Amino acid sequence: MIDFRAAGPMEQFEIVPIIPLAFGNLDVSFTNSSLWMLIGTLAIIFFFFAATRRAGLIPGRVQAMAEVLYEFVSDLVRDTIGAEGRKFFPYVFTLFTFILVMNLFGLLPTIPGAPHAAHVFTPTSHLIVTLALAMVTITIVIAYGFWKNGLKFFKLFAPSGVPLWLMPILIPVEVVSFLSRPLSLAIRLFANMFAGHVILKLFAGFVVSLLSAGGFVMAFSIAPFIGAVAVTALEFLVAALQAYVFAVLTCIYLSDAVHAADH
Amino acid sequence: MSIFAIVSTYAGAAAEAAHGEASSAGLPQLDPTWWPSQLFWLVITFGFLYWLMAGKFLPAIGGAIEERRDRIADDLDQASEFKREAEEAESAYNQSLADAKAKAQGIAAKTRSEMDEEIANMQADTDATVEKQIATADVRIADMKTAASAKVKDAASDTARAIVEALIDEAPTSEAAAKAVNAVSQA
């Protein structure tokens, strides 16, 4: 009789402190979330260090990959915001690579038997992280919007060419839609990561449960196993897609800030 | 939000089944205990990554791409310059070839006309020499004719004197004989 134990689908989201750390009353311990942020960041740094170490006229394999990524985000920023978007390019690029790597690394398999703190963790599956990233974007939008357009930034809520009698309806709608942007941005990424990992863990849990039941029931574990494999493939797509969506929406919101006065 | 409800219900059940731990309180995401820590480390990692990207990596990659683009543009410019030079060289070559042909034809024509002239001159010279020789010969022939006729007259007058002397035994003067011969020959 094989003894399997399935972890609950929520266990993967639990924060486990590794190095306790506090500023006054504020607990800023180095946790498994911090660990995976650090691993992802260091991986990105390592990749770009390798790509730019011998940046040459004829690119190596790593440099070519980095250049594809660079051109991809650069085109996105230019197409969405225009020439003025150049100054936001480092931010959008960092945002995209950071979220992409957090999402993708979260799909790595955990080494069996590893302590809980060493389990693979997805920082972007926590709402507070995605909300913080969304708030950075919205803060830049508002700050740059007012700095660039002054009070004309409010024209964002009153598009020109709309009949005056529509304004009392339109302006509240626009304001609400603007205010819901950071929430929708944050929840979209969080919920995608969260739901994907839960479904993945549920399928995996079914496999374990069926296997531990023993006897001929074990044969049925193949069905959730196939499901888990399929969801894993889907999650890779979602991981990349959500990083892209976050970057695109950031660009669109920044574009509003840049072009608010032209509305 | 319904998915959260379903998932959290399930999570509670599963966690209880697996562990019996007190983590059934709800989503770990909604537990504020670890929010400061997550924000703190997000700021550090994301901030550090942004600093490196903006300050080092992106300028390096962008620079490499830019440099390559410039280099390709330069190479294309240079290639078109070379092409233009090659075309110029070709047209210059064609021009000089045409010039050379024209010059060669000119030289040939000139040589031909010079040779024609020389031949004509030589012919004229030869003609002149020959004519001169003919003229000299004619003069000599005329002289010889005159001399011969004078000698004939002398001989005739001598013969006439000898005949007259033999006939009348008196020899006329040579002048008279010559006069008589002249008269007879002119008659």
Tab-separated table of C-alpha atoms in Angstrom:
chain	number	residue	atom	x	y	z
A	1	MET	CA	0.000	0.000	0.000
A	2	ILE	CA	1.469	3.286	-1.109
A	3	ASP	CA	0.996	6.150	1.307
A	4	PHE	CA	0.292	9.388	-0.562
A	5	ARG	CA	-0.618	12.681	0.955
A	6	ALA	CA	-2.156	15.383	-1.202
A	7	ALA	CA	-1.476	18.967	-0.239
A	8	GLY	CA	-4.587	21.146	-0.111
A	9	PRO	CA	-5.085	23.452	-3.085
A	10	MET	CA	-4.589	26.493	-0.847
A	11	GLU	CA	-1.385	25.308	0.728
A	12	GLN	CA	0.627	26.533	-2.256
A	13	PHE	CA	-0.429	30.113	-1.520
A	14	GLU	CA	0.582	30.093	2.128
A	15	ILE	CA	3.330	32.465	3.111
A	16	VAL	CA	6.094	30.860	5.132
A	17	PRO	CA	8.685	33.094	6.793
A	18	ILE	CA	12.278	32.065	6.220
A	19	ILE	CA	14.294	34.868	7.842
A	20	PRO	CA	12.344	36.931	10.406
A	21	LEU	CA	12.818	40.641	9.875
A	22	ALA	CA	10.947	43.642	11.248
A	23	PHE	CA	10.977	47.441	11.052
A	24	GLY	CA	9.413	48.436	14.323
A	25	ASN	CA	6.002	46.825	14.337
A	26	LEU	CA	6.174	46.126	10.606
A	27	ASP	CA	6.903	42.498	9.829
A	28	VAL	CA	8.965	42.429	6.634
A	29	SER	CA	10.341	38.921	7.047
A	30	PHE	CA	12.051	37.246	4.160
A	31	THR	CA	9.416	34.702	3.158
A	32	ASN	CA	8.941	32.092	0.454
A	33	SER	CA	7.263	34.867	-1.571
A	34	SER	CA	10.358	37.058	-1.153
A	35	LEU	CA	12.518	34.074	-2.077
A	36	TRP	CA	10.723	33.554	-5.384
A	37	MET	CA	10.711	37.258	-6.175
A	38	LEU	CA	14.449	37.162	-5.561
A	39	ILE	CA	14.969	33.987	-7.619
A	40	GLY	CA	12.964	35.452	-10.523
A	41	THR	CA	14.734	38.802	-10.353
A	42	LEU	CA	18.163	37.180	-10.167
A	43	ALA	CA	17.269	34.921	-13.110
A	44	ILE	CA	16.262	37.969	-15.180
A	45	ILE	CA	19.444	39.784	-14.148
A	46	PHE	CA	21.547	36.740	-14.974
A	47	PHE	CA	19.863	36.411	-18.374
A	48	PHE	CA	20.368	40.057	-19.286
A	49	PHE	CA	23.871	40.028	-17.898
A	50	ALA	CA	24.660	37.114	-20.206
A	51	ALA	CA	22.921	38.921	-23.074
A	52	THR	CA	24.819	42.193	-22.680
A	53	ARG	CA	28.172	40.920	-21.436
A	54	ARG	CA	29.535	40.691	-24.930
A	55	ALA	CA	26.895	42.699	-26.745
A	56	GLY	CA	28.138	42.688	-30.290
A	57	LEU	CA	27.218	43.510	-33.830
A	58	ILE	CA	26.553	39.842	-34.482
A	59	PRO	CA	24.361	38.712	-31.578
A	60	GLY	CA	24.892	35.458	-29.763
A	61	ARG	CA	21.998	33.199	-28.876
A	62	VAL	CA	21.216	34.892	-25.563
A	63	GLN	CA	21.639	38.374	-27.016
A	64	ALA	CA	19.300	37.502	-29.896
A	65	MET	CA	16.653	36.362	-27.403
A	66	ALA	CA	17.060	39.519	-25.335
A	67	GLU	CA	16.827	41.609	-28.506
A	68	VAL	CA	13.613	39.864	-29.565
A	69	LEU	CA	12.153	40.653	-26.137
A	70	TYR	CA	13.440	44.238	-26.349
A	71	GLU	CA	11.963	44.794	-29.813
A	72	PHE	CA	8.695	43.169	-28.779
A	73	VAL	CA	8.140	45.493	-25.817
A	74	SER	CA	9.632	48.450	-27.665
A	75	ASP	CA	7.162	47.982	-30.533
A	76	LEU	CA	4.311	47.585	-28.057
A	77	VAL	CA	5.208	50.850	-26.292
A	78	ARG	CA	5.721	52.741	-29.544
A	79	ASP	CA	2.513	51.451	-31.155
A	80	THR	CA	0.387	52.146	-28.076
A	81	ILE	CA	1.818	55.366	-26.673
A	82	GLY	CA	3.764	56.801	-29.590
A	83	ALA	CA	7.174	58.429	-29.645
A	84	GLU	CA	6.624	59.959	-26.200
A	85	GLY	CA	6.272	56.474	-24.750
A	86	ARG	CA	10.041	56.051	-24.923
A	87	LYS	CA	10.475	57.305	-21.357
A	88	PHE	CA	8.073	54.635	-20.059
A	89	PHE	CA	9.808	51.856	-21.944
A	90	PRO	CA	12.127	50.760	-19.077
A	91	TYR	CA	9.149	50.595	-16.720
A	92	VAL	CA	6.944	48.589	-19.102
A	93	PHE	CA	9.853	46.314	-19.964
A	94	THR	CA	10.704	45.661	-16.306
A	95	LEU	CA	7.028	45.102	-15.531
A	96	PHE	CA	6.605	42.638	-18.395
A	97	THR	CA	9.732	40.598	-17.680
A	98	PHE	CA	9.098	40.630	-13.921
A	99	ILE	CA	5.503	39.389	-14.203
A	100	LEU	CA	6.388	36.921	-16.980
A	101	VAL	CA	9.174	35.319	-14.970
A	102	MET	CA	7.150	35.287	-11.711
A	103	ASN	CA	4.270	33.603	-13.568
A	104	LEU	CA	6.468	31.088	-15.388
A	105	PHE	CA	8.658	30.184	-12.408
A	106	GLY	CA	5.486	29.519	-10.438
A	107	LEU	CA	4.871	26.609	-12.818
A	108	LEU	CA	8.119	24.872	-11.937
A	109	PRO	CA	7.576	21.586	-10.114
A	110	THR	CA	8.427	21.466	-6.444
A	111	ILE	CA	11.068	18.939	-5.489
A	112	PRO	CA	9.206	16.146	-3.639
A	113	GLY	CA	9.877	16.133	0.072
A	114	ALA	CA	11.250	19.683	0.143
A	115	PRO	CA	10.372	21.746	3.231
A	116	HIS	CA	7.367	24.023	2.840
A	117	ALA	CA	9.517	27.153	2.576
A	118	ALA	CA	11.259	25.685	-0.480
A	119	HIS	CA	8.016	24.881	-2.335
A	120	VAL	CA	7.613	26.636	-5.644
A	121	PHE	CA	5.682	29.837	-5.050
A	122	THR	CA	4.052	32.319	-7.420
A	123	PRO	CA	4.298	35.871	-6.015
A	124	THR	CA	1.857	37.098	-8.677
A	125	SER	CA	-0.828	34.800	-7.272
A	126	HIS	CA	-1.153	37.185	-4.339
A	127	LEU	CA	-3.534	40.094	-4.789
A	128	ILE	CA	-1.408	42.470	-2.731
A	129	VAL	CA	1.523	42.053	-5.158
A	130	THR	CA	-0.514	42.534	-8.326
A	131	LEU	CA	-2.386	45.415	-6.709
A	132	ALA	CA	0.909	47.086	-5.818
A	133	LEU	CA	2.112	46.757	-9.416
A	134	ALA	CA	-1.214	48.101	-10.699
A	135	MET	CA	-1.026	51.018	-8.276
A	136	VAL	CA	2.465	51.882	-9.510
A	137	THR	CA	1.071	52.044	-13.045
A	138	ILE	CA	-1.927	54.156	-12.018
A	139	THR	CA	0.254	56.440	-9.894
A	140	ILE	CA	2.504	57.047	-12.903
A	141	VAL	CA	-0.578	57.661	-15.066
A	142	ILE	CA	-2.028	60.241	-12.655
A	143	ALA	CA	1.282	61.926	-11.808
A	144	TYR	CA	2.465	62.141	-15.396
A	145	GLY	CA	-1.034	63.034	-16.599
A	146	PHE	CA	-1.233	66.107	-14.356
A	147	TRP	CA	2.407	67.039	-14.884
A	148	LYS	CA	2.026	66.919	-18.668
A	149	ASN	CA	-1.537	68.176	-19.191
A	150	GLY	CA	-2.254	70.158	-16.019
A	151	LEU	CA	-5.976	70.412	-15.434
A	152	LYS	CA	-6.619	69.350	-19.019
A	153	PHE	CA	-5.995	65.840	-17.692
A	154	PHE	CA	-9.650	65.947	-16.599
A	155	LYS	CA	-10.627	66.017	-20.276
A	156	LEU	CA	-10.003	62.284	-20.008
A	157	PHE	CA	-13.418	62.057	-18.340
A	158	ALA	CA	-15.162	64.324	-20.846
A	159	PRO	CA	-14.267	63.272	-24.373
A	160	SER	CA	-14.744	66.020	-26.925
A	161	GLY	CA	-17.411	65.572	-29.596
A	162	VAL	CA	-19.951	64.191	-27.138
A	163	PRO	CA	-23.255	66.116	-26.911
A	164	LEU	CA	-23.526	68.187	-23.758
A	165	TRP	CA	-26.677	66.497	-22.474
A	166	LEU	CA	-24.788	63.204	-22.369
A	167	MET	CA	-22.104	64.592	-20.074
A	168	PRO	CA	-23.954	64.055	-16.757
A	169	ILE	CA	-24.190	60.368	-17.632
A	170	LEU	CA	-20.850	59.991	-19.351
A	171	ILE	CA	-18.605	61.705	-16.801
A	172	PRO	CA	-19.574	59.472	-13.828
A	173	VAL	CA	-19.185	56.414	-16.046
A	174	GLU	CA	-15.732	57.544	-17.138
A	175	VAL	CA	-14.708	58.332	-13.561
A	176	VAL	CA	-15.839	54.945	-12.305
A	177	SER	CA	-14.135	53.205	-15.186
A	178	PHE	CA	-10.928	55.125	-14.433
A	179	LEU	CA	-11.070	54.287	-10.734
A	180	SER	CA	-11.705	50.621	-11.428
A	181	ARG	CA	-8.644	50.371	-13.616
A	182	PRO	CA	-6.118	49.476	-10.894
A	183	LEU	CA	-8.525	46.930	-9.422
A	184	SER	CA	-9.291	45.275	-12.728
A	185	LEU	CA	-5.589	45.293	-13.621
A	186	ALA	CA	-4.641	43.718	-10.294
A	187	ILE	CA	-7.488	41.216	-10.062
A	188	ARG	CA	-7.097	40.042	-13.665
A	189	LEU	CA	-3.520	38.911	-13.099
A	190	PHE	CA	-4.073	37.635	-9.559
A	191	ALA	CA	-7.238	35.695	-10.419
A	192	ASN	CA	-5.686	34.085	-13.499
A	193	MET	CA	-2.642	32.921	-11.579
A	194	PHE	CA	-4.686	31.900	-8.561
A	195	ALA	CA	-7.374	29.989	-10.453
A	196	GLY	CA	-4.831	28.262	-12.696
A	197	HIS	CA	-2.790	27.037	-9.763
A	198	VAL	CA	-5.888	25.922	-7.868
A	199	ILE	CA	-7.201	23.922	-10.816
A	200	LEU	CA	-3.769	22.438	-11.383
A	201	LYS	CA	-3.540	21.435	-7.735
A	202	LEU	CA	-7.070	20.041	-7.758
A	203	PHE	CA	-6.290	17.770	-10.695
A	204	ALA	CA	-3.021	16.730	-9.069
A	205	GLY	CA	-4.876	16.134	-5.800
A	206	PHE	CA	-7.370	13.856	-7.564
A	207	VAL	CA	-4.493	11.848	-8.978
A	208	VAL	CA	-3.011	11.394	-5.520
A	209	SER	CA	-6.384	10.610	-3.931
A	210	LEU	CA	-7.220	7.993	-6.557
A	211	LEU	CA	-3.772	6.429	-6.296
A	212	SER	CA	-3.960	6.239	-2.529
A	213	ALA	CA	-7.372	4.539	-2.768
A	214	GLY	CA	-5.564	1.474	-4.091
A	215	GLY	CA	-6.961	-1.428	-6.052
A	216	PHE	CA	-8.504	-1.026	-9.494
A	217	VAL	CA	-9.580	2.544	-8.616
A	218	MET	CA	-5.947	3.556	-9.157
A	219	ALA	CA	-6.481	3.077	-12.901
A	220	PHE	CA	-8.895	6.017	-12.941
A	221	SER	CA	-6.111	8.355	-11.838
A	222	ILE	CA	-5.051	8.580	-15.490
A	223	ALA	CA	-8.000	10.913	-16.236
A	224	PRO	CA	-7.077	13.717	-13.786
A	225	PHE	CA	-3.413	13.150	-14.705
A	226	ILE	CA	-4.174	13.952	-18.366
A	227	GLY	CA	-6.201	16.910	-17.096
A	228	ALA	CA	-3.253	18.139	-15.029
A	229	VAL	CA	-0.909	17.893	-18.018
A	230	ALA	CA	-3.368	19.789	-20.202
A	231	VAL	CA	-3.887	22.489	-17.563
A	232	THR	CA	-0.120	22.825	-17.159
A	233	ALA	CA	0.183	23.540	-20.879
A	234	LEU	CA	-2.701	26.004	-20.644
A	235	GLU	CA	-1.087	27.666	-17.631
A	236	PHE	CA	2.106	28.330	-19.573
A	237	LEU	CA	-0.025	30.139	-22.137
A	238	VAL	CA	-1.898	32.030	-19.421
A	239	ALA	CA	1.347	32.960	-17.652
A	240	ALA	CA	2.762	34.572	-20.792
A	241	LEU	CA	-0.567	36.023	-21.885
A	242	GLN	CA	-1.311	37.702	-18.556
A	243	ALA	CA	2.143	39.277	-18.415
A	244	TYR	CA	1.481	40.610	-21.914
A	245	VAL	CA	-2.020	41.812	-21.009
A	246	PHE	CA	-0.695	43.629	-17.949
A	247	ALA	CA	1.959	45.321	-20.088
A	248	VAL	CA	-0.542	46.233	-22.827
A	249	LEU	CA	-3.052	47.712	-20.395
A	250	THR	CA	-0.271	49.630	-18.660
A	251	CYS	CA	0.689	51.053	-22.051
A	252	ILE	CA	-2.922	51.972	-22.855
A	253	TYR	CA	-3.351	53.756	-19.496
A	254	LEU	CA	-0.029	55.556	-19.944
A	255	SER	CA	-1.159	56.559	-23.408
A	256	ASP	CA	-4.228	58.168	-21.807
A	257	ALA	CA	-1.959	60.136	-19.507
A	258	VAL	CA	0.178	61.280	-22.414
A	259	HIS	CA	-2.689	62.192	-24.730
A	260	ALA	CA	-5.338	63.316	-22.220
A	261	ALA	CA	-5.399	66.872	-23.546
A	262	ASP	CA	-5.970	65.672	-27.140
A	263	HIS	CA	-9.257	63.985	-26.257
B	1	MET	CA	-16.438	36.267	-6.733
B	2	SER	CA	-18.303	32.982	-6.927
B	3	ILE	CA	-15.155	31.137	-7.888
B	4	PHE	CA	-13.546	32.375	-4.691
B	5	ALA	CA	-16.458	31.087	-2.694
B	6	ILE	CA	-16.295	27.672	-4.306
B	7	VAL	CA	-12.537	27.506	-4.108
B	8	SER	CA	-12.380	28.641	-0.502
B	9	THR	CA	-15.008	26.123	0.515
B	10	TYR	CA	-13.074	23.420	-1.196
B	11	ALA	CA	-9.818	24.719	0.212
B	12	GLY	CA	-11.191	24.600	3.686
B	13	ALA	CA	-12.389	21.062	3.241
B	14	ALA	CA	-9.184	19.877	1.620
B	15	ALA	CA	-6.932	21.560	4.120
B	16	GLU	CA	-8.887	20.047	6.961
B	17	ALA	CA	-8.787	16.666	5.327
B	18	ALA	CA	-5.059	16.861	4.653
B	19	HIS	CA	-3.757	18.618	7.696
B	20	GLY	CA	-6.430	19.557	10.092
B	21	GLU	CA	-4.484	22.798	10.367
B	22	ALA	CA	-6.027	26.125	11.284
B	23	SER	CA	-5.376	27.455	7.784
B	24	SER	CA	-9.028	27.018	6.950
B	25	ALA	CA	-9.520	30.668	7.909
B	26	GLY	CA	-9.693	31.531	4.208
B	27	LEU	CA	-7.507	32.601	1.374
B	28	PRO	CA	-3.885	33.177	2.352
B	29	GLN	CA	-4.072	36.132	-0.060
B	30	LEU	CA	-6.545	37.924	2.194
B	31	ASP	CA	-4.473	37.516	5.345
B	32	PRO	CA	-2.942	40.960	5.993
B	33	THR	CA	-0.158	39.565	8.179
B	34	TRP	CA	2.212	39.161	5.289
B	35	TRP	CA	1.216	42.173	3.186
B	36	PRO	CA	3.980	44.480	4.465
B	37	SER	CA	6.597	41.810	3.848
B	38	GLN	CA	5.368	41.155	0.307
B	39	LEU	CA	5.246	44.869	-0.514
B	40	PHE	CA	8.680	45.415	1.027
B	41	TRP	CA	10.336	42.670	-0.986
B	42	LEU	CA	8.419	43.594	-4.127
B	43	VAL	CA	9.762	47.138	-3.868
B	44	ILE	CA	13.302	45.850	-3.352
B	45	THR	CA	13.312	43.253	-6.153
B	46	PHE	CA	11.245	45.240	-8.661
B	47	GLY	CA	13.069	48.474	-7.827
B	48	PHE	CA	16.471	46.845	-8.196
B	49	LEU	CA	15.414	45.197	-11.455
B	50	TYR	CA	14.073	48.519	-12.795
B	51	TRP	CA	17.288	50.275	-11.797
B	52	LEU	CA	19.408	47.685	-13.630
B	53	MET	CA	17.131	47.594	-16.679
B	54	ALA	CA	16.894	51.354	-17.092
B	55	GLY	CA	20.523	52.023	-16.274
B	56	LYS	CA	22.412	49.136	-17.783
B	57	PHE	CA	20.689	46.350	-19.699
B	58	LEU	CA	18.219	48.212	-21.894
B	59	PRO	CA	20.729	50.875	-23.042
B	60	ALA	CA	23.196	48.080	-23.827
B	61	ILE	CA	20.702	46.074	-25.899
B	62	GLY	CA	19.233	49.174	-27.516
B	63	GLY	CA	22.750	50.389	-28.272
B	64	ALA	CA	23.662	47.087	-29.895
B	65	ILE	CA	20.494	47.134	-32.029
B	66	GLU	CA	21.052	50.774	-32.949
B	67	GLU	CA	24.681	50.153	-33.793
B	68	ARG	CA	23.740	47.243	-36.025
B	69	ARG	CA	21.051	49.284	-37.758
B	70	ASP	CA	23.516	52.129	-38.352
B	71	ARG	CA	26.135	49.710	-39.556
B	72	ILE	CA	23.717	48.083	-42.006
B	73	ALA	CA	22.585	51.503	-43.240
B	74	ASP	CA	26.225	52.551	-43.624
B	75	ASP	CA	27.042	49.355	-45.487
B	76	LEU	CA	24.069	49.860	-47.790
B	77	ASP	CA	25.144	53.465	-48.397
B	78	GLN	CA	28.658	52.307	-49.112
B	79	ALA	CA	27.381	49.579	-51.407
B	80	SER	CA	25.296	52.065	-53.381
B	81	GLU	CA	28.313	54.390	-53.485
B	82	PHE	CA	30.455	51.555	-54.828
B	83	LYS	CA	27.750	50.723	-57.338
B	84	ARG	CA	27.623	54.331	-58.463
B	85	GLU	CA	31.422	54.380	-58.779
B	86	ALA	CA	31.350	51.132	-60.721
B	87	GLU	CA	28.742	52.575	-63.077
B	88	GLU	CA	30.835	55.704	-63.483
B	89	ALA	CA	33.892	53.598	-64.202
B	90	GLU	CA	31.911	51.589	-66.730
B	91	SER	CA	30.647	54.680	-68.510
B	92	ALA	CA	34.164	56.156	-68.431
B	93	TYR	CA	35.475	52.917	-69.888
B	94	ASN	CA	32.807	52.958	-72.593
B	95	GLN	CA	33.598	56.588	-73.306
B	96	SER	CA	37.331	55.973	-73.581
B	97	LEU	CA	36.659	52.920	-75.710
B	98	ALA	CA	34.507	54.998	-78.053
B	99	ASP	CA	37.146	57.736	-78.056
B	100	ALA	CA	39.863	55.242	-78.834
B	101	LYS	CA	37.799	53.760	-81.648
B	102	ALA	CA	37.140	57.187	-83.084
B	103	LYS	CA	40.793	58.082	-82.727
B	104	ALA	CA	41.854	54.836	-84.390
B	105	GLN	CA	39.487	55.463	-87.254
B	106	GLY	CA	40.828	59.008	-87.528
B	107	ILE	CA	44.390	57.786	-87.569
B	108	ALA	CA	43.535	55.164	-90.169
B	109	ALA	CA	41.791	57.740	-92.359
B	110	LYS	CA	44.614	60.199	-91.940
B	111	THR	CA	47.232	57.592	-92.725
B	112	ARG	CA	45.292	56.519	-95.752
B	113	SER	CA	44.994	60.066	-97.038
B	114	GLU	CA	48.673	60.737	-96.264
B	115	MET	CA	49.671	57.644	-98.122
B	116	ASP	CA	47.419	58.600	-101.008
B	117	GLU	CA	48.995	62.020	-101.081
B	118	GLU	CA	52.503	60.585	-100.901
B	119	ILE	CA	51.710	58.176	-103.667
B	120	ALA	CA	50.296	61.024	-105.720
B	121	ASN	CA	53.373	63.128	-104.983
B	122	MET	CA	55.733	60.350	-105.888
B	123	GLN	CA	53.775	59.743	-109.063
B	124	ALA	CA	53.873	63.428	-109.876
B	125	ASP	CA	57.619	63.554	-109.180
B	126	THR	CA	58.233	60.549	-111.290
B	127	ASP	CA	56.049	61.975	-114.046
B	128	ALA	CA	57.941	65.251	-113.858
B	129	THR	CA	61.331	63.519	-113.978
B	130	VAL	CA	60.269	61.384	-116.844
B	131	GLU	CA	58.883	64.344	-118.718
B	132	LYS	CA	62.062	66.285	-118.051
B	133	GLN	CA	64.121	63.370	-119.356
B	134	ILE	CA	61.857	63.152	-122.345
B	135	ALA	CA	62.238	66.861	-122.891
B	136	THR	CA	66.058	66.611	-122.578
B	137	ALA	CA	66.031	63.697	-124.922
B	138	ASP	CA	63.872	65.654	-127.345
B	139	VAL	CA	66.303	68.576	-127.178
B	140	ARG	CA	69.216	66.232	-127.807
B	141	ILE	CA	67.352	64.579	-130.625
B	142	ALA	CA	66.594	68.003	-132.109
B	143	ASP	CA	70.235	69.045	-131.660
B	144	MET	CA	71.453	65.845	-133.176
B	145	LYS	CA	68.963	66.323	-135.990
B	146	THR	CA	70.230	69.876	-136.592
B	147	ALA	CA	73.826	68.784	-136.329
B	148	ALA	CA	73.137	65.906	-138.617
B	149	SER	CA	71.357	68.070	-141.132
B	150	ALA	CA	74.198	70.616	-140.888
B	151	LYS	CA	76.669	67.833	-141.506
B	152	VAL	CA	74.552	66.647	-144.414
B	153	LYS	CA	74.592	70.167	-145.826
B	154	ASP	CA	78.346	70.401	-145.306
B	155	ALA	CA	78.760	67.076	-146.960
B	156	ALA	CA	76.399	68.186	-149.757
B	157	SER	CA	78.225	71.435	-150.255
B	158	ASP	CA	81.570	69.608	-150.168
B	159	THR	CA	80.212	67.106	-152.626
B	160	ALA	CA	78.794	69.959	-154.764
B	161	ARG	CA	82.168	71.717	-154.716
B	162	ALA	CA	83.920	68.519	-155.620
B	163	ILE	CA	81.445	67.895	-158.438
B	164	VAL	CA	81.715	71.482	-159.674
B	165	GLU	CA	85.544	71.288	-159.525
B	166	ALA	CA	85.492	68.102	-161.390
B	167	LEU	CA	83.129	69.575	-163.970
B	168	ILE	CA	84.567	73.057	-164.458
B	169	ASP	CA	87.780	72.642	-162.773
B	170	GLU	CA	87.155	75.536	-160.730
B	171	ALA	CA	86.228	75.172	-157.142
B	172	PRO	CA	83.512	77.500	-155.864
B	173	THR	CA	83.882	78.986	-152.491
B	174	SER	CA	82.437	76.992	-149.716
B	175	GLU	CA	80.025	79.851	-148.973
B	176	ALA	CA	78.688	79.760	-152.516
B	177	ALA	CA	78.384	76.004	-152.437
B	178	ALA	CA	76.594	76.160	-149.138
B	179	LYS	CA	74.312	78.821	-150.438
B	180	ALA	CA	73.520	76.767	-153.501
B	181	VAL	CA	72.852	73.684	-151.384
B	182	ASN	CA	70.656	75.723	-149.135
B	183	ALA	CA	68.737	77.025	-152.069
B	184	VAL	CA	68.265	73.575	-153.450
B	185	SER	CA	67.310	72.034	-150.110
B	186	GLN	CA	64.845	74.788	-149.435
B	187	ALA	CA	63.198	74.419	-152.765
